[in-house]
C-alpha positions as YAML, in Angstrom:
chain: A
units: angstrom
residues:
- id: 1
  name: UNK
  ca: [-6.79, 0.04, -36.03]
- id: 2
  name: UNK
  ca: [-4.59, -0.29, -32.50]
- id: 3
  name: UNK
  ca: [-6.66, 0.80, -29.21]
- id: 4
  name: UNK
  ca: [-4.32, 3.18, -27.33]
- id: 5
  name: UNK
  ca: [-3.29, 1.69, -23.84]
- id: 6
  name: UNK
  ca: [-4.78, 3.74, -20.53]
- id: 7
  name: UNK
  ca: [-1.11, 5.92, -19.10]
- id: 8
  name: UNK
  ca: [-1.12, 5.41, -15.62]
- id: 9
  name: UNK
  ca: [0.85, 7.01, -12.54]
- id: 10
  name: UNK
  ca: [1.38, 4.30, -9.81]
- id: 11
  name: UNK
  ca: [2.14, 6.02, -6.58]
- id: 12
  name: UNK
  ca: [3.98, 2.87, -5.08]
- id: 13
  name: UNK
  ca: [7.07, 4.13, -2.59]
- id: 14
  name: UNK
  ca: [7.05, 0.15, -2.27]
- id: 15
  name: UNK
  ca: [8.49, -2.20, -5.40]
- id: 16
  name: UNK
  ca: [10.82, -4.83, -6.59]
- id: 17
  name: UNK
  ca: [13.77, -5.71, -6.12]
- id: 18
  name: UNK
  ca: [13.12, -5.04, -2.32]
- id: 19
  name: UNK
  ca: [11.34, -7.52, -0.29]
- id: 20
  name: UNK
  ca: [8.26, -6.30, 1.55]
- id: 21
  name: UNK
  ca: [4.89, -7.21, 0.96]
- id: 22
  name: UNK
  ca: [3.87, -3.88, -1.12]
- id: 23
  name: UNK
  ca: [6.60, -4.45, -3.69]
- id: 24
  name: UNK
  ca: [5.50, -8.29, -3.85]
- id: 25
  name: UNK
  ca: [2.07, -6.99, -4.33]
- id: 26
  name: UNK
  ca: [3.19, -4.75, -7.57]
- id: 27
  name: UNK
  ca: [5.23, -7.09, -8.81]
- id: 28
  name: UNK
  ca: [2.48, -9.39, -10.16]
- id: 29
  name: UNK
  ca: [-0.21, -5.94, -10.14]
- id: 30
  name: UNK
  ca: [1.90, -4.14, -12.81]
- id: 31
  name: UNK
  ca: [3.16, -6.97, -15.56]
- id: 32
  name: UNK
  ca: [-0.71, -7.97, -14.94]
- id: 33
  name: UNK
  ca: [-1.73, -3.83, -16.04]
- id: 34
  name: UNK
  ca: [0.68, -4.21, -19.26]
- id: 35
  name: UNK
  ca: [-0.94, -7.52, -20.38]
- id: 36
  name: UNK
  ca: [-4.14, -5.78, -20.33]
- id: 37
  name: UNK
  ca: [-3.21, -2.78, -22.25]
- id: 38
  name: UNK
  ca: [-2.05, -0.63, -19.48]
- id: 39
  name: UNK
  ca: [0.99, 1.90, -19.96]
- id: 40
  name: UNK
  ca: [2.33, 2.06, -16.66]
- id: 41
  name: UNK
  ca: [4.31, 4.85, -15.33]
- id: 42
  name: UNK
  ca: [5.43, 4.60, -11.15]
- id: 43
  name: UNK
  ca: [6.90, 6.40, -8.83]
- id: 44
  name: UNK
  ca: [9.31, 4.74, -5.85]
- id: 45
  name: UNK
  ca: [11.40, 5.50, -2.73]
- id: 46
  name: UNK
  ca: [15.38, 4.87, -4.81]
- id: 47
  name: UNK
  ca: [16.28, 2.74, -1.83]
- id: 48
  name: UNK
  ca: [14.24, 0.19, -3.43]
- id: 49
  name: UNK
  ca: [17.29, -0.98, -5.64]
- id: 50
  name: UNK
  ca: [16.67, -1.28, -9.17]
- id: 51
  name: UNK
  ca: [13.92, -2.68, -10.61]
- id: 52
  name: UNK
  ca: [13.76, -5.01, -14.48]
- id: 53
  name: UNK
  ca: [11.22, -3.77, -15.87]
- id: 54
  name: UNK
  ca: [10.89, -2.20, -19.71]
- id: 55
  name: UNK
  ca: [8.42, 0.91, -17.87]
- id: 56
  name: UNK
  ca: [8.71, 4.22, -17.00]
- id: 57
  name: UNK
  ca: [10.44, 4.80, -13.65]
- id: 58
  name: UNK
  ca: [11.00, 8.08, -11.00]
- id: 59
  name: UNK
  ca: [12.92, 7.32, -7.99]
- id: 60
  name: UNK
  ca: [12.19, 9.80, -4.74]
- id: 61
  name: UNK
  ca: [13.57, 9.80, -2.21]
- id: 62
  name: UNK
  ca: [12.04, 9.23, 1.70]
- id: 63
  name: UNK
  ca: [11.48, 11.41, 3.84]
- id: 64
  name: UNK
  ca: [13.50, 12.70, 7.41]
- id: 65
  name: UNK
  ca: [12.35, 14.56, 9.87]
- id: 66
  name: UNK
  ca: [14.59, 16.01, 11.88]
- id: 67
  name: UNK
  ca: [15.72, 13.82, 14.57]
- id: 68
  name: UNK
  ca: [16.90, 15.40, 17.69]
- id: 69
  name: UNK
  ca: [17.12, 13.30, 21.54]
- id: 70
  name: UNK
  ca: [14.18, 15.78, 23.29]
- id: 71
  name: UNK
  ca: [11.03, 16.71, 20.22]
- id: 72
  name: UNK
  ca: [9.50, 19.61, 21.55]
- id: 73
  name: UNK
  ca: [6.94, 22.25, 19.72]
- id: 74
  name: UNK
  ca: [9.35, 23.78, 18.08]
- id: 75
  name: UNK
  ca: [11.20, 20.92, 16.30]
- id: 76
  name: UNK
  ca: [8.02, 19.52, 15.49]
- id: 77
  name: UNK
  ca: [6.54, 22.76, 13.66]
- id: 78
  name: UNK
  ca: [9.90, 22.84, 11.96]
- id: 79
  name: UNK
  ca: [9.70, 19.07, 10.74]
- id: 80
  name: UNK
  ca: [5.93, 19.82, 9.58]
- id: 81
  name: UNK
  ca: [7.12, 22.90, 7.58]
- id: 82
  name: UNK
  ca: [9.73, 20.35, 6.23]
- id: 83
  name: UNK
  ca: [7.01, 17.76, 5.14]
- id: 84
  name: UNK
  ca: [5.11, 20.39, 3.70]
- id: 85
  name: UNK
  ca: [8.60, 21.29, 1.19]
- id: 86
  name: UNK
  ca: [8.71, 17.16, 0.77]
- id: 87
  name: UNK
  ca: [5.06, 17.23, -0.58]
- id: 88
  name: UNK
  ca: [5.33, 20.33, -3.27]
- id: 89
  name: UNK
  ca: [9.02, 18.80, -4.25]
- id: 90
  name: UNK
  ca: [6.76, 15.53, -5.26]
- id: 91
  name: UNK
  ca: [4.18, 16.92, -6.33]
- id: 92
  name: UNK
  ca: [6.38, 19.47, -8.61]
- id: 93
  name: UNK
  ca: [7.98, 15.93, -10.15]
- id: 94
  name: UNK
  ca: [5.09, 13.56, -10.45]
- id: 95
  name: UNK
  ca: [3.01, 16.77, -12.23]
- id: 96
  name: UNK
  ca: [5.43, 16.92, -14.57]
- id: 97
  name: UNK
  ca: [5.27, 13.17, -15.77]
- id: 98
  name: UNK
  ca: [1.53, 13.63, -15.80]
- id: 99
  name: UNK
  ca: [1.90, 16.63, -18.36]
- id: 100
  name: UNK
  ca: [4.58, 15.20, -20.49]
- id: 101
  name: UNK
  ca: [2.96, 11.64, -21.07]
- id: 102
  name: UNK
  ca: [-0.50, 13.06, -21.02]
- id: 103
  name: UNK
  ca: [-1.29, 10.56, -17.80]
- id: 104
  name: UNK
  ca: [-4.91, 10.21, -17.66]
- id: 105
  name: UNK
  ca: [-5.25, 7.89, -14.34]
- id: 106
  name: UNK
  ca: [-3.41, 7.77, -10.84]
- id: 107
  name: UNK
  ca: [-3.08, 4.67, -8.55]
- id: 108
  name: UNK
  ca: [-1.56, 5.02, -5.28]
- id: 109
  name: UNK
  ca: [-0.93, 2.51, -3.05]
- id: 110
  name: UNK
  ca: [-0.43, 2.87, 0.57]
- id: 111
  name: UNK
  ca: [1.05, 2.37, 2.92]
- id: 112
  name: UNK
  ca: [2.99, 4.53, 3.11]
- id: 113
  name: UNK
  ca: [0.41, 7.25, 3.24]
- id: 114
  name: UNK
  ca: [2.04, 10.01, 1.87]
- id: 115
  name: UNK
  ca: [1.45, 7.89, -1.69]
- id: 116
  name: UNK
  ca: [-2.37, 8.67, -0.85]
- id: 117
  name: UNK
  ca: [-1.90, 11.74, -0.05]
- id: 118
  name: UNK
  ca: [0.20, 12.59, -3.23]
- id: 119
  name: UNK
  ca: [-2.37, 11.52, -5.52]
- id: 120
  name: UNK
  ca: [-4.97, 13.11, -3.53]
- id: 121
  name: UNK
  ca: [-2.66, 16.85, -4.15]
- id: 122
  name: UNK
  ca: [-2.61, 15.28, -7.86]
- id: 123
  name: UNK
  ca: [-6.06, 15.01, -8.42]
- id: 124
  name: UNK
  ca: [-7.86, 17.97, -6.65]
- id: 125
  name: UNK
  ca: [-5.65, 20.01, -8.65]
- id: 126
  name: UNK
  ca: [-4.83, 18.55, -12.32]
- id: 127
  name: UNK
  ca: [-8.46, 17.32, -12.44]
- id: 128
  name: UNK
  ca: [-6.68, 13.43, -13.32]
- id: 129
  name: UNK
  ca: [-9.10, 10.11, -12.34]
- id: 130
  name: UNK
  ca: [-7.83, 9.06, -8.85]
- id: 131
  name: UNK
  ca: [-8.04, 5.80, -7.57]
- id: 132
  name: UNK
  ca: [-6.72, 5.70, -3.73]
- id: 133
  name: UNK
  ca: [-5.81, 2.01, -2.13]
- id: 134
  name: UNK
  ca: [-5.81, 1.65, 1.92]
- id: 135
  name: UNK
  ca: [-3.72, -1.93, 2.36]
- id: 136
  name: UNK
  ca: [-4.24, -1.02, 5.96]
- id: 137
  name: UNK
  ca: [-6.79, 1.61, 7.74]
- id: 138
  name: UNK
  ca: [-5.18, 4.70, 8.88]
- id: 139
  name: UNK
  ca: [-7.16, 6.52, 11.29]
- id: 140
  name: UNK
  ca: [-8.65, 3.28, 12.69]
- id: 141
  name: UNK
  ca: [-5.91, 1.64, 13.06]
- id: 142
  name: UNK
  ca: [-5.88, -0.40, 16.22]
- id: 143
  name: UNK
  ca: [-2.27, -1.01, 15.42]
- id: 144
  name: UNK
  ca: [-1.48, 2.84, 15.44]
- id: 145
  name: UNK
  ca: [-1.47, 5.55, 18.54]
- id: 146
  name: UNK
  ca: [-1.90, 9.23, 18.01]
- id: 147
  name: UNK
  ca: [-1.97, 12.12, 20.13]
- id: 148
  name: UNK
  ca: [-4.80, 14.48, 20.28]
- id: 149
  name: UNK
  ca: [-3.13, 16.59, 17.65]
- id: 150
  name: UNK
  ca: [-1.74, 13.80, 15.76]
- id: 151
  name: UNK
  ca: [-5.06, 12.14, 15.70]
- id: 152
  name: UNK
  ca: [-6.67, 14.85, 14.51]
- id: 153
  name: UNK
  ca: [-4.06, 15.50, 11.22]
- id: 154
  name: UNK
  ca: [-4.69, 11.42, 10.28]
- id: 155
  name: UNK
  ca: [-7.93, 12.04, 10.23]
- id: 156
  name: UNK
  ca: [-7.81, 15.18, 7.99]
- id: 157
  name: UNK
  ca: [-5.25, 13.65, 5.92]
- id: 158
  name: UNK
  ca: [-7.84, 11.12, 5.77]
- id: 159
  name: UNK
  ca: [-10.78, 12.55, 4.68]
- id: 160
  name: UNK
  ca: [-8.27, 14.88, 2.19]
- id: 161
  name: UNK
  ca: [-7.74, 12.04, 0.18]
- id: 162
  name: UNK
  ca: [-11.51, 9.97, 0.40]
- id: 163
  name: UNK
  ca: [-13.14, 13.21, -0.57]
- id: 164
  name: UNK
  ca: [-10.15, 13.61, -4.21]
- id: 165
  name: UNK
  ca: [-10.59, 9.70, -4.68]
- id: 166
  name: UNK
  ca: [-12.58, 8.79, -7.20]
- id: 167
  name: UNK
  ca: [-12.23, 5.23, -6.07]
- id: 168
  name: UNK
  ca: [-11.68, 3.55, -2.29]
- id: 169
  name: UNK
  ca: [-9.88, 0.21, -2.76]
- id: 170
  name: UNK
  ca: [-9.89, -1.89, 0.47]
- id: 171
  name: UNK
  ca: [-8.89, -5.48, 0.73]
- id: 172
  name: UNK
  ca: [-12.05, -6.70, 2.73]
- id: 173
  name: UNK
  ca: [-15.59, -5.89, 3.78]
- id: 174
  name: UNK
  ca: [-14.46, -4.42, 7.49]
- id: 175
  name: UNK
  ca: [-11.15, -2.53, 6.55]
- id: 176
  name: UNK
  ca: [-14.40, -0.76, 4.32]
- id: 177
  name: UNK
  ca: [-16.93, -0.45, 6.99]
- id: 178
  name: UNK
  ca: [-14.86, 0.28, 9.51]
- id: 179
  name: UNK
  ca: [-13.03, 3.50, 7.44]
- id: 180
  name: UNK
  ca: [-15.89, 4.57, 5.72]
- id: 181
  name: UNK
  ca: [-18.94, 4.38, 8.08]
- id: 182
  name: UNK
  ca: [-17.56, 7.93, 9.53]
- id: 183
  name: UNK
  ca: [-18.14, 9.57, 6.32]
- id: 184
  name: UNK
  ca: [-21.34, 10.44, 4.12]
- id: 185
  name: UNK
  ca: [-22.85, 7.25, 1.85]
- id: 186
  name: UNK
  ca: [-22.17, 9.08, -1.15]
- id: 187
  name: UNK
  ca: [-18.70, 8.82, -0.34]
- id: 188
  name: UNK
  ca: [-19.31, 5.16, 0.85]
- id: 189
  name: UNK
  ca: [-20.78, 4.48, -3.04]
- id: 190
  name: UNK
  ca: [-17.39, 5.05, -4.61]
- id: 191
  name: UNK
  ca: [-15.63, 2.56, -2.41]
- id: 192
  name: UNK
  ca: [-15.39, -1.19, -3.22]
- id: 193
  name: UNK
  ca: [-13.09, -4.23, -1.83]
- id: 194
  name: UNK
  ca: [-10.59, -6.08, -3.99]
- id: 195
  name: UNK
  ca: [-9.24, -9.17, -1.62]
- id: 196
  name: UNK
  ca: [-5.92, -10.80, -2.44]
- id: 197
  name: UNK
  ca: [-6.02, -13.17, -4.66]
- id: 198
  name: UNK
  ca: [-3.29, -15.71, -6.50]
- id: 199
  name: UNK
  ca: [-2.91, -16.81, -9.91]
- id: 200
  name: UNK
  ca: [-3.13, -20.53, -10.42]
- id: 201
  name: UNK
  ca: [-0.77, -19.99, -13.00]
- id: 202
  name: UNK
  ca: [1.62, -19.42, -10.25]
- id: 203
  name: UNK
  ca: [1.37, -23.15, -9.25]
- id: 204
  name: UNK
  ca: [1.87, -26.41, -10.55]
- id: 205
  name: UNK
  ca: [-0.60, -28.85, -11.36]
- id: 206
  name: UNK
  ca: [-0.74, -32.22, -8.73]
- id: 207
  name: UNK
  ca: [-0.31, -35.54, -11.08]
- id: 208
  name: UNK
  ca: [-2.47, -37.81, -10.70]
- id: 209
  name: UNK
  ca: [-4.05, -36.18, -7.60]
- id: 210
  name: UNK
  ca: [-1.40, -37.16, -5.73]
- id: 211
  name: UNK
  ca: [0.28, -34.81, -3.03]
- id: 212
  name: UNK
  ca: [4.00, -33.05, -4.64]
- id: 213
  name: UNK
  ca: [4.93, -33.76, -1.10]
- id: 214
  name: UNK
  ca: [3.06, -35.11, 2.35]
- id: 215
  name: UNK
  ca: [4.12, -32.79, 4.05]
- id: 216
  name: UNK
  ca: [2.19, -28.88, 4.32]
- id: 217
  name: UNK
  ca: [4.34, -25.56, 3.94]
- id: 218
  name: UNK
  ca: [3.36, -22.50, 6.78]
- id: 219
  name: UNK
  ca: [4.26, -19.25, 4.23]
- id: 220
  name: UNK
  ca: [3.86, -15.37, 5.55]
- id: 221
  name: UNK
  ca: [4.08, -12.59, 3.53]
- id: 222
  name: UNK
  ca: [3.77, -9.74, 5.56]
- id: 223
  name: UNK
  ca: [5.22, -8.05, 8.46]
- id: 224
  name: UNK
  ca: [5.64, -8.38, 12.04]
- id: 225
  name: UNK
  ca: [6.14, -6.02, 15.01]
- id: 226
  name: UNK
  ca: [4.93, -5.89, 18.50]
- id: 227
  name: UNK
  ca: [0.79, -6.28, 18.36]
- id: 228
  name: UNK
  ca: [0.80, -8.45, 15.55]
- id: 229
  name: UNK
  ca: [3.29, -11.27, 15.82]
- id: 230
  name: UNK
  ca: [3.53, -15.43, 14.56]
- id: 231
  name: UNK
  ca: [2.77, -16.05, 18.42]
- id: 232
  name: UNK
  ca: [-1.49, -17.13, 18.21]
- id: 233
  name: UNK
  ca: [-0.63, -19.24, 15.72]
- id: 234
  name: UNK
  ca: [2.64, -20.73, 17.25]
- id: 235
  name: UNK
  ca: [0.05, -21.49, 20.62]
- id: 236
  name: UNK
  ca: [-2.32, -23.48, 18.15]
- id: 237
  name: UNK
  ca: [-0.06, -25.75, 16.33]
- id: 238
  name: UNK
  ca: [1.43, -26.26, 20.07]
- id: 239
  name: UNK
  ca: [-1.88, -27.70, 21.18]
- id: 240
  name: UNK
  ca: [-2.43, -29.45, 17.91]
- id: 241
  name: UNK
  ca: [1.13, -30.91, 18.39]
- id: 242
  name: UNK
  ca: [0.46, -31.23, 22.12]
- id: 243
  name: UNK
  ca: [-3.02, -33.72, 21.32]
- id: 244
  name: UNK
  ca: [-1.08, -35.36, 18.28]
- id: 245
  name: UNK
  ca: [2.99, -36.21, 18.56]
- id: 246
  name: UNK
  ca: [2.70, -36.96, 14.81]
- id: 247
  name: UNK
  ca: [1.28, -34.44, 13.93]
- id: 248
  name: UNK
  ca: [4.72, -32.50, 14.05]
- id: 249
  name: UNK
  ca: [5.99, -34.46, 10.95]
- id: 250
  name: UNK
  ca: [3.34, -32.72, 8.68]
- id: 251
  name: UNK
  ca: [4.81, -29.32, 8.62]
- id: 252
  name: UNK
  ca: [7.62, -27.39, 6.82]
- id: 253
  name: UNK
  ca: [7.55, -24.06, 8.71]
...
């Protein structure tokens, strides 16, 4: 007797072939889910392009706020209503997919947080099991600043997501404790960490324990911005190289 596959809706708005950190991770996760007997369906932004994979992919537009030289209270209110309409549109699309294929689980992958918000809406209204993934903190993100109103709004949305999640995933204990300390102990119990990892099969075996090269390769997969940049790494390397000039020949950067 063939075991019925678990049907899962993955809300990952960045996917291959677009090159982004989340796309790379999802590009590895989805094939592994298939190997484990999961039947995944994906919702993603239409700007990601065509992913060469044999699964159902629904493409959605990104939200576009009204753009003016000066943001006034009226424009802010109009953008709020526009975003609510955007969520209703995404909800209708996802609901149709869930009903059509009898999907049992929703997995949302943020950022952007729209995926987690949509997942929480679907879980609350349809009763589908929901797993939210926070690749970064949201309200507690030290790299973000919010206005007084904006902070209250973000905190309310984060609470909405976590309240309606059956599981909340973080990539390390620090992020888990930072975010979940604001919420009831029962909510903390449904959170867990799944650290980033790698598959040994993706890397060649060494031959007779001899390195394939006498150089190290420094690689970074992620986004750089003003507050998080490679300057500390380069400063550390400079200190080491100033101490030992031969050290600079050991790396391909």
